Coordinates of C-alpha atoms in Angstrom, one line a residue:
M706 CA 149.3 53.5 -6.3
R707 CA 150.8 57.1 -5.4
S708 CA 148.9 59.1 -2.9
A709 CA 147.7 62.5 -3.8
A710 CA 149.8 64.1 -1.1
E711 CA 152.7 62.4 -2.6
F712 CA 152.3 63.7 -5.9
I713 CA 151.4 67.3 -4.8
R714 CA 154.5 67.6 -2.5
G715 CA 156.9 66.6 -5.5
L716 CA 155.2 68.7 -8.5
P717 CA 157.4 71.6 -9.1
K718 CA 155.6 74.9 -8.3
A719 CA 155.3 78.6 -7.6
E720 CA 153.4 80.2 -4.8
L721 CA 152.5 83.6 -5.5
H722 CA 150.2 84.6 -2.6
V723 CA 151.5 84.4 0.5
H724 CA 152.0 87.2 3.5
I725 CA 155.1 87.0 4.9
E726 CA 153.7 88.5 8.3
G727 CA 151.1 85.6 7.7
T728 CA 153.1 82.9 8.1
L729 CA 154.0 83.7 11.6
E730 CA 153.3 80.4 13.5
P731 CA 152.3 80.4 17.3
E732 CA 155.5 78.9 18.7
L733 CA 157.9 81.6 17.0
K734 CA 155.4 84.2 18.1
F735 CA 156.0 83.2 21.7
R736 CA 159.7 83.0 21.1
L737 CA 159.7 86.7 19.9
A738 CA 157.5 88.1 22.4
K739 CA 160.2 86.4 25.1
K740 CA 163.0 87.9 23.2
H741 CA 161.6 91.3 23.4
G742 CA 159.4 90.8 26.8
I743 CA 156.1 91.6 25.2
V744 CA 153.2 90.1 27.3
L745 CA 150.8 88.3 24.9
P746 CA 146.8 88.0 25.7
H747 CA 146.8 84.6 25.1
A748 CA 148.9 82.4 27.7
T749 CA 150.1 79.1 25.6
V750 CA 150.3 78.4 22.0
E751 CA 147.5 76.2 22.4
D752 CA 145.2 79.3 23.5
L753 CA 146.6 81.3 20.6
R754 CA 145.6 78.8 18.0
R755 CA 142.0 78.7 19.4
A756 CA 141.1 82.2 18.9
Y757 CA 141.8 81.3 15.0
E758 CA 138.4 81.6 14.4
F759 CA 137.3 84.3 12.3
A760 CA 134.2 85.7 10.8
N761 CA 135.6 87.8 8.5
L762 CA 138.5 89.3 6.7
Q763 CA 138.5 92.3 9.3
S764 CA 138.5 89.9 12.4
F765 CA 141.2 88.0 11.5
L766 CA 143.5 91.3 10.2
D767 CA 142.8 92.6 14.0
I768 CA 144.4 89.4 15.6
Y769 CA 146.8 89.7 12.7
Y770 CA 148.3 92.9 13.1
D771 CA 148.5 92.1 16.9
G772 CA 150.7 89.3 16.2
A773 CA 153.2 91.7 14.0
A774 CA 153.8 93.7 17.0
V775 CA 156.5 90.5 18.1
L776 CA 158.6 91.3 14.9
R777 CA 161.5 93.8 16.2
D778 CA 164.5 93.3 14.6
A779 CA 166.2 92.1 11.4
D780 CA 167.0 88.9 12.7
D781 CA 163.2 88.3 13.7
F782 CA 162.3 89.3 10.1
H783 CA 165.1 86.8 9.1
A784 CA 163.6 83.9 11.5
L785 CA 160.0 84.1 10.1
T786 CA 161.2 84.3 6.3
Q787 CA 163.8 81.3 7.0
G788 CA 160.8 79.5 8.1
Y789 CA 158.3 79.8 5.4
L790 CA 161.1 79.1 2.7
S791 CA 161.8 75.9 4.6
K792 CA 158.3 74.8 4.9
A793 CA 157.5 75.7 1.1
H794 CA 160.4 73.9 0.0
A795 CA 159.7 70.6 1.9
Q796 CA 156.5 70.9 0.0
G797 CA 157.5 71.5 -3.6
V798 CA 157.6 75.1 -3.9
V799 CA 160.7 75.9 -6.2
H800 CA 159.6 79.7 -6.9
A801 CA 158.1 82.3 -4.4
E802 CA 156.8 85.7 -4.6
V803 CA 156.2 86.7 -1.0
F804 CA 154.1 89.8 0.1
F805 CA 155.3 92.1 3.0
D806 CA 153.8 94.9 4.5
P807 CA 156.0 97.8 5.6
Q808 CA 153.6 100.1 7.0
T809 CA 152.7 97.5 9.9
H810 CA 156.0 98.0 10.9
T811 CA 157.0 101.4 10.0
A812 CA 154.1 102.2 12.3
R813 CA 156.0 100.9 15.2
G814 CA 159.1 102.8 14.5
I815 CA 160.5 99.5 12.2
T816 CA 162.5 100.9 9.5
L817 CA 162.0 99.5 6.2
A818 CA 165.9 99.3 5.8
T819 CA 165.5 96.6 8.9
V820 CA 162.8 94.7 7.6
L821 CA 164.7 94.1 4.1
D822 CA 167.5 93.1 6.0
G823 CA 165.7 90.3 7.4
L824 CA 164.0 89.0 4.6
C825 CA 166.6 89.3 2.0
R826 CA 169.5 87.3 4.0
A827 CA 166.8 84.7 4.5
R828 CA 165.8 84.4 1.1
S829 CA 169.6 84.3 -0.1
E830 CA 170.4 81.7 2.5
A831 CA 167.5 80.0 1.2
E832 CA 168.3 80.1 -2.2
R833 CA 172.1 78.5 -2.1
E834 CA 170.5 75.7 0.9
F835 CA 167.6 74.6 -0.9
G836 CA 167.6 76.3 -4.5
I837 CA 164.6 78.1 -4.3
T838 CA 163.9 81.3 -5.7
C839 CA 162.2 84.2 -4.0
R840 CA 161.2 87.4 -5.0
L841 CA 159.3 90.3 -2.7
I842 CA 156.2 92.1 -3.1
L843 CA 155.6 95.3 -1.3
C844 CA 152.0 95.7 -0.5
F845 CA 150.3 98.9 0.3
L846 CA 147.5 99.1 3.4
R847 CA 144.1 99.9 1.5
H848 CA 142.6 101.0 4.9
L849 CA 145.3 103.6 4.9
N850 CA 145.2 106.9 3.1
A851 CA 147.0 107.2 -0.6
D852 CA 149.3 109.8 0.6
E853 CA 150.7 107.4 3.5
A854 CA 151.2 104.7 0.9
M855 CA 153.2 107.2 -1.3
R856 CA 155.6 108.2 1.1
T857 CA 156.0 104.3 1.3
L858 CA 157.0 103.7 -2.0
E859 CA 159.2 106.8 -2.0
E860 CA 161.1 104.9 1.0
A861 CA 161.1 102.0 -0.9
L862 CA 162.3 103.7 -3.7
P863 CA 166.3 103.5 -2.7
H864 CA 165.8 99.9 -2.2
K865 CA 164.1 98.8 -5.4
D866 CA 166.6 96.5 -6.5
A867 CA 165.3 94.2 -3.4
I868 CA 161.5 94.5 -4.7
A869 CA 159.9 92.7 -7.7
A870 CA 156.6 94.4 -7.6
V871 CA 154.0 96.2 -5.5
G872 CA 150.9 94.8 -4.2
L873 CA 147.5 96.3 -2.6
D874 CA 146.1 94.2 0.4
S875 CA 144.4 94.7 3.9
S876 CA 140.6 95.7 4.0
E877 CA 139.2 95.3 0.9
S878 CA 135.5 96.5 1.5
G879 CA 135.2 100.5 1.1
H880 CA 138.4 100.6 0.1
P881 CA 138.5 100.2 -4.1
P882 CA 141.9 100.1 -5.9
A883 CA 141.6 103.7 -8.3
K884 CA 141.7 104.9 -4.2
F885 CA 145.9 104.3 -5.5
S886 CA 145.8 105.1 -9.0
E887 CA 148.5 108.0 -8.5
V888 CA 151.1 105.2 -6.1
F889 CA 150.7 102.5 -8.7
A890 CA 151.2 105.1 -11.3
R891 CA 154.2 106.0 -9.9
A892 CA 155.5 102.9 -9.1
R893 CA 155.2 101.9 -13.2
R894 CA 157.1 104.9 -13.9
E895 CA 160.2 103.7 -11.5
G896 CA 159.5 99.9 -13.4
L897 CA 157.7 98.2 -10.5
P898 CA 155.1 96.0 -12.0
A899 CA 151.7 95.6 -10.0
V900 CA 149.5 93.3 -8.4
A901 CA 146.5 93.8 -6.3
H902 CA 143.8 91.9 -4.0
A903 CA 140.6 92.2 -5.7
G904 CA 137.1 90.5 -5.5
E905 CA 137.8 88.5 -2.3
E906 CA 135.1 90.6 -0.2
G907 CA 135.0 93.4 -2.6
P908 CA 132.4 93.4 -6.4
P909 CA 133.7 92.7 -9.6
S910 CA 134.0 96.2 -10.3
Y911 CA 137.1 96.0 -7.8
I912 CA 138.7 93.8 -10.3
Y913 CA 137.8 96.3 -13.1
E914 CA 139.5 99.2 -11.5
A915 CA 142.8 96.9 -10.5
L916 CA 143.0 95.9 -14.3
D917 CA 142.1 99.2 -15.6
I918 CA 143.1 101.8 -13.2
L919 CA 146.1 100.1 -11.3
E920 CA 147.2 97.9 -14.8
V921 CA 148.2 94.7 -12.5
R922 CA 149.8 92.0 -14.1
R923 CA 148.0 89.9 -11.9
V924 CA 144.8 89.6 -9.0
D925 CA 145.1 88.0 -6.0
H926 CA 141.6 86.0 -4.9
G927 CA 139.7 87.6 -7.4
V928 CA 137.6 84.5 -6.8
R929 CA 134.1 87.0 -7.1
C930 CA 134.5 87.2 -10.8
E931 CA 132.2 84.7 -11.4
E932 CA 129.4 87.5 -10.8
D933 CA 130.2 88.9 -13.9
S934 CA 130.2 87.3 -17.3
A935 CA 131.7 89.9 -19.3
L936 CA 134.6 89.4 -16.8
L937 CA 135.0 86.0 -16.6
E938 CA 135.3 86.1 -20.8
R939 CA 138.1 88.8 -20.4
L940 CA 140.0 87.4 -17.6
A941 CA 140.3 83.8 -19.6
R942 CA 140.9 85.8 -23.3
E943 CA 143.5 87.6 -21.9
R944 CA 145.5 85.0 -19.1
V945 CA 144.8 87.4 -16.2
P946 CA 146.3 85.2 -13.5
L947 CA 144.1 85.0 -10.5
T948 CA 145.7 83.9 -7.0
I949 CA 143.1 81.7 -5.1
C950 CA 144.0 81.0 -1.4
P951 CA 141.1 78.0 -1.1
L952 CA 141.7 77.3 2.9
S953 CA 141.6 81.3 3.6
N954 CA 138.4 81.8 1.5
V955 CA 136.9 78.8 3.6
K956 CA 138.1 80.1 6.9
L957 CA 137.1 83.8 6.1
K958 CA 133.4 82.7 4.8
V959 CA 134.2 83.8 1.3
F960 CA 132.9 80.0 0.8
E961 CA 131.2 77.9 3.1
R962 CA 132.6 75.0 2.4
I963 CA 135.8 73.7 0.0
E964 CA 133.3 71.9 -1.6
N965 CA 131.7 75.0 -2.6
H966 CA 134.5 76.7 -3.9
N967 CA 134.2 77.9 -7.8
L968 CA 138.0 77.2 -8.2
K969 CA 137.6 74.0 -10.8
R970 CA 134.6 76.0 -12.5
L971 CA 137.0 78.9 -13.1
L972 CA 139.9 76.3 -14.4
E973 CA 137.3 74.6 -16.7
R974 CA 136.5 78.0 -18.2
G975 CA 140.0 78.5 -19.1
L976 CA 141.4 80.9 -16.4
C977 CA 144.9 81.1 -15.3
V978 CA 144.0 79.9 -12.0
T979 CA 146.6 79.0 -9.3
V980 CA 146.7 77.5 -5.5
N981 CA 148.5 79.6 -2.8
S982 CA 148.5 79.5 1.4
D983 CA 147.7 83.8 1.9
D984 CA 148.4 83.7 5.7
P985 CA 149.3 79.5 6.5
A986 CA 150.0 79.9 9.9
Y987 CA 146.2 81.1 10.2
F988 CA 144.1 79.6 8.0
G989 CA 145.5 75.9 8.4
G990 CA 147.8 75.2 6.0
Y991 CA 150.7 76.1 3.5
V992 CA 150.5 75.1 -0.2
L993 CA 150.2 71.7 0.2
E994 CA 147.6 71.9 2.2
N995 CA 145.3 73.8 0.4
Y996 CA 146.1 71.9 -3.1
L997 CA 144.9 68.7 -1.1
A998 CA 141.7 70.9 -0.1
V999 CA 140.5 71.4 -3.4
Q1000 CA 141.6 67.9 -4.9
R1001 CA 139.8 65.8 -2.5
G1002 CA 136.8 68.5 -2.0
L1003 CA 136.4 69.5 -5.6
G1004 CA 137.6 65.9 -7.2
L1005 CA 140.9 67.4 -9.2
S1006 CA 142.7 65.1 -11.6
Q1007 CA 146.0 64.4 -11.6
D1008 CA 145.7 66.8 -15.0
D1009 CA 144.3 69.2 -13.2
L1010 CA 146.9 70.1 -10.5
T1011 CA 149.2 69.7 -13.3
V1012 CA 147.5 72.5 -15.0
L1013 CA 147.9 74.7 -11.6
A1014 CA 151.2 74.0 -11.4
R1015 CA 151.9 75.0 -14.8
N1016 CA 149.7 78.2 -14.2
S1017 CA 151.5 79.3 -11.1
I1018 CA 154.9 79.6 -13.3
E1019 CA 153.1 81.1 -15.9
A1020 CA 151.7 83.7 -13.3
S1021 CA 155.1 84.4 -11.8
F1022 CA 157.6 87.3 -12.4
L1023 CA 160.5 84.6 -13.6
A1024 CA 162.2 85.4 -16.7
D1025 CA 160.7 83.3 -20.0
S1026 CA 163.7 81.3 -19.9
A1027 CA 163.7 80.3 -16.3
K1028 CA 159.9 79.5 -17.1
Q1029 CA 160.4 77.1 -19.8
R1030 CA 162.8 74.8 -17.4
W1031 CA 159.9 74.7 -15.2
F1032 CA 157.3 73.7 -17.5
A1033 CA 159.8 71.0 -18.8
A1034 CA 160.3 70.0 -15.0
I1035 CA 156.6 70.0 -14.6
D1036 CA 155.7 67.7 -17.6
D1037 CA 158.4 65.2 -16.9
Y1038 CA 157.2 65.2 -13.6
A1039 CA 153.4 64.2 -14.4
R1040 CA 155.1 62.0 -17.0
S1041 CA 156.7 59.9 -14.9
A1042 CA 154.0 59.5 -12.3
A1043 CA 152.1 56.1 -12.4
P1044 CA 149.9 55.3 -12.2
P1045 CA 147.7 58.5 -13.6
R1046 CA 145.1 58.1 -10.9
L1047 CA 145.5 59.4 -7.2
M1048 CA 143.8 58.1 -4.2
G1049 CA 142.4 60.6 -1.4

């Protein structure tokens, strides 16, 4: 009998919600700190990992932004991205759409060109070596003001060919999507599609704003949509993808336990839900571990897992021809898996 881990690892899938800064493993953080002569507040890798206990989103962001301070030059961003894409490939990810936060780095004097140099070099190398494709999504930090976001967009436009979309992340509570309406309107005029974090800590009204004001193509997180039946019906009817991050949701106390997560209910309601890792270095798992967590905690079947993989391709920014190829590959893989039953 094929184990769940073996089946999931071999299942072709996309990852659509991962912050590259959130893939900074403690070992790399210590290595880069030594390279740049930075004294870290934790003495060892083990001490740092023990600090990854969070009460909410903000308590995580505090340590997350502190960690990003070791990223100083293009080679650092290259090493970070190379590490993530290598792990993703080993777990069956065939396409990744990766968030990056320019403002986290430009505020420290690191140019956007430096960040993109490292990200794009690693992306090209991974495509040649592994065949994995990768697109970059530039995110605005919602706890900063819209003028700063607009300046970041202006700085990014000369590099538009390297950027697939724009997004909105960081502290959600008190920072509704509408705050950035003009920034996203400008991005649309420049031909950049949009995504946005909404409905993780923020209410369902933030999801409506993301859809109707920012005109997003998909909603990142979105798990609080269940609080509004009309919104649930709309998301299902319009096939608006939700990029759900199960281990993150538990780590940040959105759900107390994985068994309480609403992913299966949303899937059964016909929503285009996907499984992703968010900030895997901090939340205890990459894509494989997130799929395994919901498979075991929610009793997902092989068919459910196959639907999640198909949803991830459907929700991506891949061309239709590429999507059709991956749909066929997923279906072929699922048919070849025998027996059609999974061990835990």
